Coordinates of C-alpha atoms in Angstrom, one line a residue:
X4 CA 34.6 1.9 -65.7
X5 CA 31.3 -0.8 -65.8
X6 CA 29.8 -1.0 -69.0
X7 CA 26.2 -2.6 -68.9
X8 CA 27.2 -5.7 -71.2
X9 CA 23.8 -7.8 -70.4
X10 CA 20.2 -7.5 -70.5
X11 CA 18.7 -6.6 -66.9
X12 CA 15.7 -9.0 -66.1
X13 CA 12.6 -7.4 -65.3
X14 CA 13.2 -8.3 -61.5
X15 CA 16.8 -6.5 -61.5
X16 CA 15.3 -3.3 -63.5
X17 CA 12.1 -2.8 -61.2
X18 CA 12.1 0.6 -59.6
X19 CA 15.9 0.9 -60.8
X20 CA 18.1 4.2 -60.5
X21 CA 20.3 3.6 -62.8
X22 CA 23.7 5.3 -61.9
X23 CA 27.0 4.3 -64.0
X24 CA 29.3 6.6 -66.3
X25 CA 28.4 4.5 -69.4
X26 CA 24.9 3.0 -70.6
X27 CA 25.1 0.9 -73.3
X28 CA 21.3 0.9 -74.0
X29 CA 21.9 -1.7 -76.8
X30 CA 21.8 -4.3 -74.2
X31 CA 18.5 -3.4 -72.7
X32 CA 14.8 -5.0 -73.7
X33 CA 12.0 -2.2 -74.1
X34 CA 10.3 -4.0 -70.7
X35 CA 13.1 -3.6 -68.5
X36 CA 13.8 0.1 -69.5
X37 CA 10.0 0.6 -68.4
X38 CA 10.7 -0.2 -65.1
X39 CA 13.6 2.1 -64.7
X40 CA 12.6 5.2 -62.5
X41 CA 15.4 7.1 -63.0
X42 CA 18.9 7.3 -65.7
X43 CA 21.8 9.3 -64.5
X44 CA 24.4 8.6 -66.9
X45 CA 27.3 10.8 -68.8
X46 CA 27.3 8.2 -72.0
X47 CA 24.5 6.4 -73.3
X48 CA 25.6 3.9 -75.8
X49 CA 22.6 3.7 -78.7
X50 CA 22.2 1.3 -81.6
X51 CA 22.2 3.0 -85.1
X52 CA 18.7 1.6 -85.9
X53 CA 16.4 0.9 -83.1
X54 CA 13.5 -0.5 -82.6
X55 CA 10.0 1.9 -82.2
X56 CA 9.5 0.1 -78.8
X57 CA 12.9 0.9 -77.4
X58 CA 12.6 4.4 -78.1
X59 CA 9.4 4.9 -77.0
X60 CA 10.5 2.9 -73.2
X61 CA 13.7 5.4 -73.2
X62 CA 11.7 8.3 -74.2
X63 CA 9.9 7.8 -70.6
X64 CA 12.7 7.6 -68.2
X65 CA 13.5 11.1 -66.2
X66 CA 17.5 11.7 -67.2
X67 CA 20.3 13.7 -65.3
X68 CA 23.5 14.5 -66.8
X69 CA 23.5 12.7 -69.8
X70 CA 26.2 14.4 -72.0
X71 CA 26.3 13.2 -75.4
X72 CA 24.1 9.9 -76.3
X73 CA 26.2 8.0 -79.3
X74 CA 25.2 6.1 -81.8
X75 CA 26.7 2.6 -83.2
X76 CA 26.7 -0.4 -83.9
X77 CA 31.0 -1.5 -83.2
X78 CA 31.9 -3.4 -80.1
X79 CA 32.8 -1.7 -77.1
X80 CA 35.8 -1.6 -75.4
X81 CA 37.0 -0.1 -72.1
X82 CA 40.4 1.0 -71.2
X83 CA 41.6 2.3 -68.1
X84 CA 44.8 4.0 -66.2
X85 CA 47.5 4.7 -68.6
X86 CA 47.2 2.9 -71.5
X87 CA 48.7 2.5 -75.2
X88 CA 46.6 1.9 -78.3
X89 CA 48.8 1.1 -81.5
X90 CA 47.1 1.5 -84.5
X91 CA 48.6 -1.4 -85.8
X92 CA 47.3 -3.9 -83.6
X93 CA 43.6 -1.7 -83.0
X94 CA 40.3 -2.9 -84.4
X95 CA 38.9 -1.1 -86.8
X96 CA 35.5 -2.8 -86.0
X97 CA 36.1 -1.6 -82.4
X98 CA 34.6 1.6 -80.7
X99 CA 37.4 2.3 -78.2
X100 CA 36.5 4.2 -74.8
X101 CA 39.5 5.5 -72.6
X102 CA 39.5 6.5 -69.1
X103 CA 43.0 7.9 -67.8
X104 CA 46.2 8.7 -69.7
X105 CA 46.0 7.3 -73.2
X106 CA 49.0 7.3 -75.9
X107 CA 48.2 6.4 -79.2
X108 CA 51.3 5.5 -81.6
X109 CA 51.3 4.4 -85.3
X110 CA 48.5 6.7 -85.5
X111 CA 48.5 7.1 -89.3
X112 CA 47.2 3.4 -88.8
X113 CA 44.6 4.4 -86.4
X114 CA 41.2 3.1 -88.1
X115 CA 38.9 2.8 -84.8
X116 CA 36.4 5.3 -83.4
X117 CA 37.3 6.5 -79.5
X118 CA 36.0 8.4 -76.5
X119 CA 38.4 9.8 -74.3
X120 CA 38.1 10.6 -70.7
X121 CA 41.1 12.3 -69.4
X122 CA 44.4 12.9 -71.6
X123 CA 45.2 11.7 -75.1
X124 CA 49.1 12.2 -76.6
X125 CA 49.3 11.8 -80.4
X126 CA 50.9 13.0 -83.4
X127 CA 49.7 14.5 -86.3
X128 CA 49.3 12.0 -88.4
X129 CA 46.8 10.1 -86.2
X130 CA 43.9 8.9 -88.5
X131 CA 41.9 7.8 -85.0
X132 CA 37.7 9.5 -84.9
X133 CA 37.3 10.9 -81.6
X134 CA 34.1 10.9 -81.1
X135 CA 34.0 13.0 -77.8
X136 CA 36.7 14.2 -75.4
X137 CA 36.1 14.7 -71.9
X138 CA 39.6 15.9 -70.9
X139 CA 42.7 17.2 -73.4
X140 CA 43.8 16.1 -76.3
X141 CA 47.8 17.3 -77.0
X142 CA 49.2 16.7 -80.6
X143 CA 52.9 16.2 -80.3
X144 CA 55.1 17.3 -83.6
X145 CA 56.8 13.9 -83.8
X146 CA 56.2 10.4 -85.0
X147 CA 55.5 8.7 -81.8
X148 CA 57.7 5.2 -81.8
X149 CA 58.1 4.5 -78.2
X150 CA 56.3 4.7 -75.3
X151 CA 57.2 4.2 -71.5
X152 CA 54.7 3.8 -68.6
X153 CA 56.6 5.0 -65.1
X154 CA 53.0 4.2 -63.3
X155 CA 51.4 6.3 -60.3
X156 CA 54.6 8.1 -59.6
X157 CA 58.0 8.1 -60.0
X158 CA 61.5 10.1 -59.5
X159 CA 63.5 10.4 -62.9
X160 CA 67.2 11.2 -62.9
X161 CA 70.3 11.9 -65.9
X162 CA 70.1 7.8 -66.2
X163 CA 67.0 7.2 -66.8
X164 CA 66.4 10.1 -69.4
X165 CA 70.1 9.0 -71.2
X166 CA 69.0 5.8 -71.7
X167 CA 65.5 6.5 -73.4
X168 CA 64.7 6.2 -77.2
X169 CA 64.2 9.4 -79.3
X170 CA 60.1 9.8 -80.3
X171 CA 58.8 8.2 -77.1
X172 CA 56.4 9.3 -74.9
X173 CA 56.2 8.8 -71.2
X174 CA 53.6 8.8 -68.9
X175 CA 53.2 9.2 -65.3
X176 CA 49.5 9.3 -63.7
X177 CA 50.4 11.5 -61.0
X178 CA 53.6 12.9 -60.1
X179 CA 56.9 12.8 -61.7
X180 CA 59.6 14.8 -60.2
X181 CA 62.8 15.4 -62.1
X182 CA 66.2 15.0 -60.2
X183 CA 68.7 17.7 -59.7
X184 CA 71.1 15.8 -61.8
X185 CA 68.9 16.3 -65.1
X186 CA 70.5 19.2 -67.5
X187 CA 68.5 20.6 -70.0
X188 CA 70.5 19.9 -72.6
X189 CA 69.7 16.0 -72.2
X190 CA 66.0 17.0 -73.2
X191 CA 66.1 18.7 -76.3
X192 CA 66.5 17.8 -79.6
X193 CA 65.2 14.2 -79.0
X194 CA 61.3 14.5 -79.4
X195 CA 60.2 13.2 -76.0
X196 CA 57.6 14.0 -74.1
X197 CA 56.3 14.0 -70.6
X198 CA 52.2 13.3 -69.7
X199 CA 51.7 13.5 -66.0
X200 CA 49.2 14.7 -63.2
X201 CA 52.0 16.9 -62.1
X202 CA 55.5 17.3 -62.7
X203 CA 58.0 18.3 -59.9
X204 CA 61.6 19.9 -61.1
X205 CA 64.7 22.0 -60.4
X206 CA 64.2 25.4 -61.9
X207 CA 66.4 25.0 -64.9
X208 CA 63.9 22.6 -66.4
X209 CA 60.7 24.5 -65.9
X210 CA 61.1 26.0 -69.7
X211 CA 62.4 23.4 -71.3
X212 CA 59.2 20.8 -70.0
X213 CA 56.5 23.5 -70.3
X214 CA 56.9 22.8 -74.0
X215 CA 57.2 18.9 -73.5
X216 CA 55.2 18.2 -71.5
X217 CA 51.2 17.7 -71.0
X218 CA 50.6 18.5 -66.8
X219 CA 48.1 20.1 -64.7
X220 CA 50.6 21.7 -62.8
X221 CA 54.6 22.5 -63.4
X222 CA 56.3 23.1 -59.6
X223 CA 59.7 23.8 -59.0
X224 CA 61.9 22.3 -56.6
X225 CA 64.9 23.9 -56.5

């Protein structure tokens, strides 16, 4: 996702259509938002106290699809695809903006503000401000310790699942299919759970995942 992390000269901004998922406004001078004829944007980024003359330039530009304009004055920062954010390791001067499959863990610890576009796994603990959420949020009923990225797709089988850690959640952005070889009784009982686009398995796992597991769609193979 672009984020506009500069301020546009009056020559880039003249007659502009501004297109772009996320406007961080605080990076714009009052002169250049005069010359923009047009703001289609689903973010817009605001600073907590702004000046009259930047107000009064945005309060003239025609907008289209602007869903929520936020306020602050934290740093921004993008992440995208399936990512992790540990909320021992997190800014708390940070506002935190995810696009994809996110997974936060030592949530408890979780100072930062976020906006999530897509998914978000974490457990009830989790001290994290969202501040909007375009997408799902799950709440799993475990601690989460572990987490394992598989990437765009992958094929798990009794290996792989024997050899994970208990409170770990894996992710898959799109479709994860489950091998024959997989018994239900190697799922349960060891709080882990599944995030994918869509998940592919024999029929004696479709019970057992539609409770651990956060997918569009749940298709059996077998």
């Amino acid at each position: 996702m672009a984020l506009f992390r500069k301020k546009i000269k009056d020559s880039e901004a003249s007659g502009a259509r501004v297109n772009t998922p996320i406007l961080d406004l605080r990076k714009y001078t009052p002169e250049a938002l005069k010359k923009i004829q047009k703001l289609n944007c689903a973010i817009l980024i605001t600073p907590v106290s702004a000046a009259p003359e930047l107000i009064a330039a945005y309060a003239q530009i025609p907008q289209k699809n602007i869903a929520a304009e936020i306020s602050t004055d934290k740093e921004l920062c993008s992440v995208n695809g399936s990512s992790v954010l540990d909320g021992k390791t997190c800014r708390s001067d940070a506002f935190y903006i995810t696009n994809g499959i996110c997974v936060i863990k030592n949530g408890a610890e979780f100072a930062a503000e976020i906006v999530v576009n897509g998914k978000v796994v974490y457990d009830n603990g989790c001290a994290a401000f969202f501040r909007l959420v375009n997408g799902k949020k799950v709440v799993v009923d475990f601690n989460i310790e572990h987490t394992l990225d598989l990437g765009k797709k992958a094929e798990l089988n009794a290996d792989l699942i024997r050899n994970l850690k208990e409170n770990t959640v894996i992710t898959v952005e799109d479709e994860a299919q489950f091998s024959a070889d997989i018994t239900p009784d190697m799922l349960r009982g060891r709080n882990l759970f599944f995030v994918a686009a869509e998940i592919k398995c024999p029929e004696q796992l479709v019970s057992v995942l539609q409770l651990m597991s956060a997918a569009d769609k749940i298709k059996k193979t077998i």
